[in-house]
Amino acid sequence: MIMSILYVVESAEFLFVKNQTGLTSGNISSHVSKLEEAGYVEVEKSYKGKKPLTMLKLTDDGRAVFEQYRERMQQILK
Amino acid sequence: MSEPPDLKSLEKKAYRSTFEDGLWDIFIGLLLMGFSLSWTRLLYEMLEPINLTIVILIWNAIVVVIFILGKKFITVPRMGIVKFGPKREARKTHLRIYLGLNVLLGFIVFILTVMGMMNFLPLFGILTPLLIGLFSFTIPFSIVAYYLDFRRLYIYALVCGCAMFFAELLYPIFGTPMESILAFGLSGGIIVAIGLWFLIKFLRKYPKPEKEGM
């Protein structure tokens, strides 16, 4: 679900992904950490005023892998 | 095994969630309510056209500020920042160009009207306000609705377009300023109320998080 949301947008804040997926913050954090380690998601941490801002973005590799996954799934379901 | 998600509807759902705050509804409703000022014959008699224009411009500026502050302090802290794909960005750019041209055209029409150079236009009796409404509100707002992919705005475009016509119909019955208050104020007020209803739903659905991030 995290990959799907990030695939349909250019980039999104952690909070936006949380609202769209309905997952808990801890759940998203652990998934995103693994996706980041694999090189599929880019995490950019900064500050907006005094508040921390975490932006998430799919890398080119992440997009390619997600497309492959979708194609495979569609073939299996056919 | 789960089915692959329908990305098109997922993207639409994510995009349309940005309208859940009702701020666009409040924005359009307040603009329409403000327009009642310009259509009120009482104000026409009290103020010079240029002063009346200033009153309307100040009102519109306040409405724009409310919209921007609402997005900044209500929506973004609760919903988070999102940047959509190149197709949506291209539509946004087209919308900006269109709005820029619209403002320019509006300014030219205003100058020509003040200079008395628009008197050549034919009048069609009671249909005139309907035509003015169509070209001033319904068509421009529908184009904005198309670029924004904001479906409720099509209905508001129709309501806004008809308001001027209704004001003309109500004038012989209620006189001024009641005809404007009823036609513009009431229809604008209903749109604002719809916006507030969406805003309350939004505030309940998305409470302000203490701290979000990884």
mmCIF file of C-alpha atoms in Angstrom:
data_model
loop_
_atom_site.group_PDB
_atom_site.id
_atom_site.type_symbol
_atom_site.label_atom_id
_atom_site.label_comp_id
_atom_site.label_asym_id
_atom_site.label_seq_id
_atom_site.Cartn_x
_atom_site.Cartn_y
_atom_site.Cartn_z
ATOM 1 C CA MET A 1 0.000 0.000 0.000
ATOM 2 C CA ILE A 2 2.863 2.387 0.843
ATOM 3 C CA MET A 3 4.521 1.645 -2.505
ATOM 4 C CA SER A 4 1.198 2.128 -4.356
ATOM 5 C CA ILE A 5 0.588 5.534 -2.769
ATOM 6 C CA LEU A 6 4.141 6.657 -3.464
ATOM 7 C CA TYR A 7 3.885 5.352 -7.034
ATOM 8 C CA VAL A 8 0.856 7.539 -7.886
ATOM 9 C CA VAL A 9 2.385 10.732 -6.477
ATOM 10 C CA GLU A 10 5.668 12.507 -7.083
ATOM 11 C CA SER A 11 6.477 12.734 -3.357
ATOM 12 C CA ALA A 12 4.485 12.800 -0.137
ATOM 13 C CA GLU A 13 4.928 13.690 3.485
ATOM 14 C CA PHE A 14 4.969 10.835 6.001
ATOM 15 C CA LEU A 15 1.685 12.155 7.459
ATOM 16 C CA PHE A 16 -0.043 12.067 4.050
ATOM 17 C CA VAL A 17 0.986 8.432 3.534
ATOM 18 C CA LYS A 18 -0.268 7.631 7.035
ATOM 19 C CA ASN A 19 -3.664 9.221 6.331
ATOM 20 C CA GLN A 20 -4.029 7.496 2.962
ATOM 21 C CA THR A 21 -2.998 4.034 4.087
ATOM 22 C CA GLY A 22 -4.622 4.081 7.525
ATOM 23 C CA LEU A 23 -1.521 2.388 8.948
ATOM 24 C CA THR A 24 0.063 3.396 12.250
ATOM 25 C CA SER A 25 3.174 5.595 12.344
ATOM 26 C CA GLY A 26 5.295 2.732 13.741
ATOM 27 C CA ASN A 27 4.102 0.376 11.042
ATOM 28 C CA ILE A 28 4.918 2.820 8.240
ATOM 29 C CA SER A 29 8.297 3.661 9.804
ATOM 30 C CA SER A 30 9.419 0.043 9.882
ATOM 31 C CA HIS A 31 8.198 -0.620 6.308
ATOM 32 C CA VAL A 32 9.775 2.559 4.953
ATOM 33 C CA SER A 33 13.082 1.784 6.687
ATOM 34 C CA LYS A 34 13.222 -1.592 4.915
ATOM 35 C CA LEU A 35 12.236 -0.019 1.583
ATOM 36 C CA GLU A 36 14.898 2.648 2.080
ATOM 37 C CA GLU A 37 17.537 0.002 2.824
ATOM 38 C CA ALA A 38 16.563 -1.805 -0.381
ATOM 39 C CA GLY A 39 16.962 1.465 -2.292
ATOM 40 C CA TYR A 40 13.305 1.675 -3.321
ATOM 41 C CA VAL A 41 12.296 4.697 -1.262
ATOM 42 C CA GLU A 42 14.095 7.965 -0.716
ATOM 43 C CA VAL A 43 13.575 9.600 2.679
ATOM 44 C CA GLU A 44 14.287 13.293 2.985
ATOM 45 C CA LYS A 45 14.236 14.769 6.481
ATOM 46 C CA SER A 46 14.099 18.505 6.990
ATOM 47 C CA TYR A 47 12.336 21.142 9.040
ATOM 48 C CA LYS A 48 9.342 23.281 8.160
ATOM 49 C CA GLY A 49 9.687 26.108 10.629
ATOM 50 C CA LYS A 50 10.328 24.336 13.912
ATOM 51 C CA LYS A 51 8.499 21.155 12.954
ATOM 52 C CA PRO A 52 10.252 18.115 11.459
ATOM 53 C CA LEU A 53 9.224 17.247 7.927
ATOM 54 C CA THR A 54 9.726 13.767 6.469
ATOM 55 C CA MET A 55 9.195 13.509 2.726
ATOM 56 C CA LEU A 56 8.999 10.128 1.009
ATOM 57 C CA LYS A 57 9.646 9.453 -2.651
ATOM 58 C CA LEU A 58 10.008 6.331 -4.778
ATOM 59 C CA THR A 59 13.412 5.989 -6.399
ATOM 60 C CA ASP A 60 13.705 5.003 -10.080
ATOM 61 C CA ASP A 61 14.579 1.484 -8.919
ATOM 62 C CA GLY A 62 11.532 1.467 -6.673
ATOM 63 C CA ARG A 63 9.277 2.485 -9.566
ATOM 64 C CA ALA A 64 10.748 -0.154 -11.854
ATOM 65 C CA VAL A 65 10.383 -2.898 -9.231
ATOM 66 C CA PHE A 66 6.804 -1.864 -8.456
ATOM 67 C CA GLU A 67 5.916 -1.954 -12.180
ATOM 68 C CA GLN A 68 7.446 -5.435 -12.473
ATOM 69 C CA TYR A 69 5.472 -6.563 -9.434
ATOM 70 C CA ARG A 70 2.222 -5.265 -10.952
ATOM 71 C CA GLU A 71 2.911 -6.949 -14.290
ATOM 72 C CA ARG A 72 3.666 -10.256 -12.582
ATOM 73 C CA MET A 73 0.566 -10.034 -10.434
ATOM 74 C CA GLN A 74 -1.581 -9.281 -13.469
ATOM 75 C CA GLN A 75 -0.118 -12.267 -15.354
ATOM 76 C CA ILE A 76 -0.753 -14.581 -12.409
ATOM 77 C CA LEU A 77 -4.323 -13.367 -12.037
ATOM 78 C CA LYS A 78 -4.984 -13.881 -15.766
ATOM 79 C CA MET B 1 -2.820 -13.334 -2.764
ATOM 80 C CA SER B 2 -3.982 -9.749 -3.121
ATOM 81 C CA GLU B 3 -5.031 -8.129 -6.401
ATOM 82 C CA PRO B 4 -2.767 -5.355 -7.705
ATOM 83 C CA PRO B 5 -4.256 -2.026 -6.680
ATOM 84 C CA ASP B 6 -6.127 0.064 -9.241
ATOM 85 C CA LEU B 7 -3.602 2.892 -9.439
ATOM 86 C CA LYS B 8 -5.836 5.289 -11.338
ATOM 87 C CA SER B 9 -8.562 5.229 -8.695
ATOM 88 C CA LEU B 10 -5.964 5.281 -5.931
ATOM 89 C CA GLU B 11 -4.429 8.428 -7.404
ATOM 90 C CA LYS B 12 -7.896 10.011 -7.819
ATOM 91 C CA LYS B 13 -8.808 9.141 -4.228
ATOM 92 C CA ALA B 14 -5.554 10.629 -2.949
ATOM 93 C CA TYR B 15 -5.986 13.750 -5.091
ATOM 94 C CA ARG B 16 -9.642 14.278 -4.217
ATOM 95 C CA SER B 17 -8.871 13.919 -0.526
ATOM 96 C CA THR B 18 -7.227 17.348 -0.835
ATOM 97 C CA PHE B 19 -10.739 18.817 -1.288
ATOM 98 C CA GLU B 20 -12.090 17.170 1.869
ATOM 99 C CA ASP B 21 -11.264 20.268 3.921
ATOM 100 C CA GLY B 22 -14.157 22.250 2.351
ATOM 101 C CA LEU B 23 -11.943 25.328 1.937
ATOM 102 C CA TRP B 24 -12.650 25.572 -1.787
ATOM 103 C CA ASP B 25 -16.381 25.536 -1.035
ATOM 104 C CA ILE B 26 -15.992 28.274 1.575
ATOM 105 C CA PHE B 27 -13.821 30.258 -0.869
ATOM 106 C CA ILE B 28 -16.388 30.075 -3.705
ATOM 107 C CA GLY B 29 -19.303 30.742 -1.336
ATOM 108 C CA LEU B 30 -17.658 33.838 0.142
ATOM 109 C CA LEU B 31 -16.780 35.136 -3.345
ATOM 110 C CA LEU B 32 -20.423 34.754 -4.346
ATOM 111 C CA MET B 33 -21.594 36.484 -1.179
ATOM 112 C CA GLY B 34 -19.173 39.291 -1.944
ATOM 113 C CA PHE B 35 -20.636 39.599 -5.410
ATOM 114 C CA SER B 36 -23.971 40.502 -3.823
ATOM 115 C CA LEU B 37 -22.270 43.774 -2.867
ATOM 116 C CA SER B 38 -21.706 44.672 -6.488
ATOM 117 C CA TRP B 39 -25.234 43.733 -7.535
ATOM 118 C CA THR B 40 -26.917 45.626 -4.723
ATOM 119 C CA ARG B 41 -28.592 48.659 -6.209
ATOM 120 C CA LEU B 42 -28.441 50.378 -2.813
ATOM 121 C CA LEU B 43 -24.639 50.301 -2.893
ATOM 122 C CA TYR B 44 -24.663 51.473 -6.501
ATOM 123 C CA GLU B 45 -26.543 54.541 -5.343
ATOM 124 C CA MET B 46 -24.334 55.091 -2.309
ATOM 125 C CA LEU B 47 -20.923 54.562 -3.853
ATOM 126 C CA GLU B 48 -19.164 55.645 -7.002
ATOM 127 C CA PRO B 49 -18.444 52.642 -9.308
ATOM 128 C CA ILE B 50 -14.717 52.908 -8.584
ATOM 129 C CA ASN B 51 -15.293 52.890 -4.783
ATOM 130 C CA LEU B 52 -17.659 49.951 -5.144
ATOM 131 C CA THR B 53 -14.946 48.105 -7.085
ATOM 132 C CA ILE B 54 -12.473 48.823 -4.275
ATOM 133 C CA VAL B 55 -14.954 47.424 -1.709
ATOM 134 C CA ILE B 56 -15.329 44.241 -3.783
ATOM 135 C CA LEU B 57 -11.573 43.936 -4.345
ATOM 136 C CA ILE B 58 -10.938 44.265 -0.580
ATOM 137 C CA TRP B 59 -13.594 41.597 0.093
ATOM 138 C CA ASN B 60 -12.068 39.266 -2.512
ATOM 139 C CA ALA B 61 -8.569 39.853 -1.105
ATOM 140 C CA ILE B 62 -9.830 38.932 2.403
ATOM 141 C CA VAL B 63 -11.424 35.751 0.979
ATOM 142 C CA VAL B 64 -8.149 34.795 -0.776
ATOM 143 C CA VAL B 65 -6.203 35.386 2.475
ATOM 144 C CA ILE B 66 -8.715 33.209 4.417
ATOM 145 C CA PHE B 67 -8.248 30.436 1.821
ATOM 146 C CA ILE B 68 -4.428 30.586 1.896
ATOM 147 C CA LEU B 69 -4.272 30.738 5.711
ATOM 148 C CA GLY B 70 -6.808 27.910 5.967
ATOM 149 C CA LYS B 71 -4.713 25.679 3.711
ATOM 150 C CA LYS B 72 -1.528 26.592 5.590
ATOM 151 C CA PHE B 73 -2.754 26.316 9.178
ATOM 152 C CA ILE B 74 -5.644 23.831 8.940
ATOM 153 C CA THR B 75 -5.143 21.486 5.989
ATOM 154 C CA VAL B 76 -1.388 20.971 5.650
ATOM 155 C CA PRO B 77 -0.658 20.299 9.356
ATOM 156 C CA ARG B 78 -3.429 17.654 9.410
ATOM 157 C CA MET B 79 -3.138 16.112 5.972
ATOM 158 C CA GLY B 80 0.524 16.511 5.140
ATOM 159 C CA ILE B 81 2.271 17.798 2.048
ATOM 160 C CA VAL B 82 1.892 15.965 -1.241
ATOM 161 C CA LYS B 83 3.183 16.611 -4.728
ATOM 162 C CA PHE B 84 1.251 14.876 -7.465
ATOM 163 C CA GLY B 85 2.586 13.557 -10.743
ATOM 164 C CA PRO B 86 3.503 15.504 -13.905
ATOM 165 C CA LYS B 87 -0.030 15.248 -15.374
ATOM 166 C CA ARG B 88 -1.584 16.985 -12.377
ATOM 167 C CA GLU B 89 1.237 19.537 -12.300
ATOM 168 C CA ALA B 90 0.655 20.309 -16.006
ATOM 169 C CA ARG B 91 -3.055 20.826 -15.294
ATOM 170 C CA LYS B 92 -2.139 23.192 -12.440
ATOM 171 C CA THR B 93 0.093 25.183 -14.794
ATOM 172 C CA HIS B 94 -2.726 25.376 -17.371
ATOM 173 C CA LEU B 95 -5.085 26.545 -14.625
ATOM 174 C CA ARG B 96 -2.657 29.279 -13.551
ATOM 175 C CA ILE B 97 -2.311 30.499 -17.162
ATOM 176 C CA TYR B 98 -6.096 30.397 -17.605
ATOM 177 C CA LEU B 99 -6.717 32.314 -14.346
ATOM 178 C CA GLY B 100 -4.092 34.890 -15.322
ATOM 179 C CA LEU B 101 -5.794 35.438 -18.689
ATOM 180 C CA ASN B 102 -9.169 35.622 -16.940
ATOM 181 C CA VAL B 103 -7.970 38.345 -14.566
ATOM 182 C CA LEU B 104 -6.523 40.270 -17.525
ATOM 183 C CA LEU B 105 -9.768 39.923 -19.503
ATOM 184 C CA GLY B 106 -11.813 40.965 -16.452
ATOM 185 C CA PHE B 107 -9.628 44.022 -16.009
ATOM 186 C CA ILE B 108 -10.027 45.003 -19.690
ATOM 187 C CA VAL B 109 -13.831 44.553 -19.518
ATOM 188 C CA PHE B 110 -13.906 46.622 -16.302
ATOM 189 C CA ILE B 111 -11.887 49.469 -17.872
ATOM 190 C CA LEU B 112 -14.072 49.402 -21.015
ATOM 191 C CA THR B 113 -17.228 49.466 -18.845
ATOM 192 C CA VAL B 114 -15.973 52.410 -16.755
ATOM 193 C CA MET B 115 -15.100 54.242 -19.998
ATOM 194 C CA GLY B 116 -18.603 53.512 -21.309
ATOM 195 C CA MET B 117 -17.290 51.514 -24.254
ATOM 196 C CA MET B 118 -19.331 48.386 -23.547
ATOM 197 C CA ASN B 119 -22.666 50.039 -24.354
ATOM 198 C CA PHE B 120 -22.618 48.575 -27.863
ATOM 199 C CA LEU B 121 -23.500 45.150 -26.452
ATOM 200 C CA PRO B 122 -27.071 44.114 -27.261
ATOM 201 C CA LEU B 123 -29.469 43.635 -24.338
ATOM 202 C CA PHE B 124 -31.842 40.685 -24.206
ATOM 203 C CA GLY B 125 -34.143 41.808 -21.379
ATOM 204 C CA ILE B 126 -34.398 39.307 -18.557
ATOM 205 C CA LEU B 127 -31.970 36.984 -20.356
ATOM 206 C CA THR B 128 -29.154 39.531 -20.024
ATOM 207 C CA PRO B 129 -28.284 38.636 -16.388
ATOM 208 C CA LEU B 130 -28.460 34.966 -17.337
ATOM 209 C CA LEU B 131 -25.975 35.525 -20.176
ATOM 210 C CA ILE B 132 -23.728 37.639 -17.935
ATOM 211 C CA GLY B 133 -23.895 34.880 -15.311
ATOM 212 C CA LEU B 134 -23.096 32.245 -17.907
ATOM 213 C CA PHE B 135 -20.022 34.073 -19.218
ATOM 214 C CA SER B 136 -18.880 35.508 -15.850
ATOM 215 C CA PHE B 137 -19.426 32.473 -13.641
ATOM 216 C CA THR B 138 -20.713 29.241 -15.162
ATOM 217 C CA ILE B 139 -18.211 28.855 -17.999
ATOM 218 C CA PRO B 140 -15.095 30.160 -16.145
ATOM 219 C CA PHE B 141 -15.901 28.176 -12.975
ATOM 220 C CA SER B 142 -16.598 25.028 -15.022
ATOM 221 C CA ILE B 143 -13.185 25.375 -16.681
ATOM 222 C CA VAL B 144 -11.592 25.752 -13.231
ATOM 223 C CA ALA B 145 -13.571 22.667 -12.062
ATOM 224 C CA TYR B 146 -12.203 20.717 -15.044
ATOM 225 C CA TYR B 147 -8.584 21.681 -14.400
ATOM 226 C CA LEU B 148 -8.920 21.105 -10.644
ATOM 227 C CA ASP B 149 -10.868 17.871 -11.162
ATOM 228 C CA PHE B 150 -13.215 19.181 -8.462
ATOM 229 C CA ARG B 151 -16.716 17.916 -9.201
ATOM 230 C CA ARG B 152 -18.716 19.981 -6.685
ATOM 231 C CA LEU B 153 -17.473 23.119 -8.440
ATOM 232 C CA TYR B 154 -19.584 22.289 -11.542
ATOM 233 C CA ILE B 155 -22.732 22.605 -9.401
ATOM 234 C CA TYR B 156 -21.446 25.808 -7.820
ATOM 235 C CA ALA B 157 -20.694 27.180 -11.306
ATOM 236 C CA LEU B 158 -24.336 26.625 -12.204
ATOM 237 C CA VAL B 159 -25.590 28.170 -8.952
ATOM 238 C CA CYS B 160 -23.320 31.215 -9.380
ATOM 239 C CA GLY B 161 -24.418 31.646 -13.009
ATOM 240 C CA CYS B 162 -28.098 31.603 -12.073
ATOM 241 C CA ALA B 163 -27.786 33.920 -9.039
ATOM 242 C CA MET B 164 -27.736 37.107 -11.138
ATOM 243 C CA PHE B 165 -30.810 35.923 -13.052
ATOM 244 C CA PHE B 166 -32.642 35.166 -9.782
ATOM 245 C CA ALA B 167 -31.692 38.590 -8.420
ATOM 246 C CA GLU B 168 -33.409 40.164 -11.443
ATOM 247 C CA LEU B 169 -36.480 37.974 -10.940
ATOM 248 C CA LEU B 170 -36.654 38.783 -7.219
ATOM 249 C CA TYR B 171 -36.169 42.555 -7.638
ATOM 250 C CA PRO B 172 -39.832 43.400 -8.431
ATOM 251 C CA ILE B 173 -40.986 41.323 -5.426
ATOM 252 C CA PHE B 174 -38.475 42.187 -2.696
ATOM 253 C CA GLY B 175 -36.778 45.336 -3.991
ATOM 254 C CA THR B 176 -33.199 46.203 -3.168
ATOM 255 C CA PRO B 177 -31.043 45.091 -1.321
ATOM 256 C CA MET B 178 -33.156 42.015 -0.478
ATOM 257 C CA GLU B 179 -33.019 40.703 -4.063
ATOM 258 C CA SER B 180 -29.212 40.537 -3.894
ATOM 259 C CA ILE B 181 -29.095 39.237 -0.353
ATOM 260 C CA LEU B 182 -31.515 36.464 -1.286
ATOM 261 C CA ALA B 183 -29.989 35.542 -4.642
ATOM 262 C CA PHE B 184 -26.262 35.914 -3.956
ATOM 263 C CA GLY B 185 -26.097 35.957 -0.188
ATOM 264 C CA LEU B 186 -28.309 32.919 0.284
ATOM 265 C CA SER B 187 -26.759 30.807 -2.499
ATOM 266 C CA GLY B 188 -23.266 31.854 -1.361
ATOM 267 C CA GLY B 189 -24.259 31.164 2.229
ATOM 268 C CA ILE B 190 -25.464 27.658 1.337
ATOM 269 C CA ILE B 191 -22.140 26.946 -0.407
ATOM 270 C CA VAL B 192 -20.236 28.276 2.642
ATOM 271 C CA ALA B 193 -22.403 26.086 4.905
ATOM 272 C CA ILE B 194 -21.576 23.025 2.748
ATOM 273 C CA GLY B 195 -17.900 23.986 3.023
ATOM 274 C CA LEU B 196 -18.146 24.325 6.794
ATOM 275 C CA TRP B 197 -19.838 20.922 6.993
ATOM 276 C CA PHE B 198 -16.915 19.411 5.031
ATOM 277 C CA LEU B 199 -14.455 21.322 7.227
ATOM 278 C CA ILE B 200 -15.993 19.947 10.453
ATOM 279 C CA LYS B 201 -15.901 16.418 8.977
ATOM 280 C CA PHE B 202 -12.277 17.007 7.957
ATOM 281 C CA LEU B 203 -11.262 18.250 11.421
ATOM 282 C CA ARG B 204 -12.829 15.158 13.009
ATOM 283 C CA LYS B 205 -11.261 12.782 10.495
ATOM 284 C CA TYR B 206 -7.804 14.339 10.625
ATOM 285 C CA PRO B 207 -6.969 15.564 14.143
ATOM 286 C CA LYS B 208 -3.786 17.619 14.395
ATOM 287 C CA PRO B 209 -0.937 15.157 15.139
ATOM 288 C CA GLU B 210 1.479 15.926 17.940
ATOM 289 C CA LYS B 211 4.562 14.841 16.016
ATOM 290 C CA GLU B 212 4.710 12.817 12.818
ATOM 291 C CA GLY B 213 7.725 11.461 11.070
ATOM 292 C CA MET B 214 10.336 8.785 11.212
#
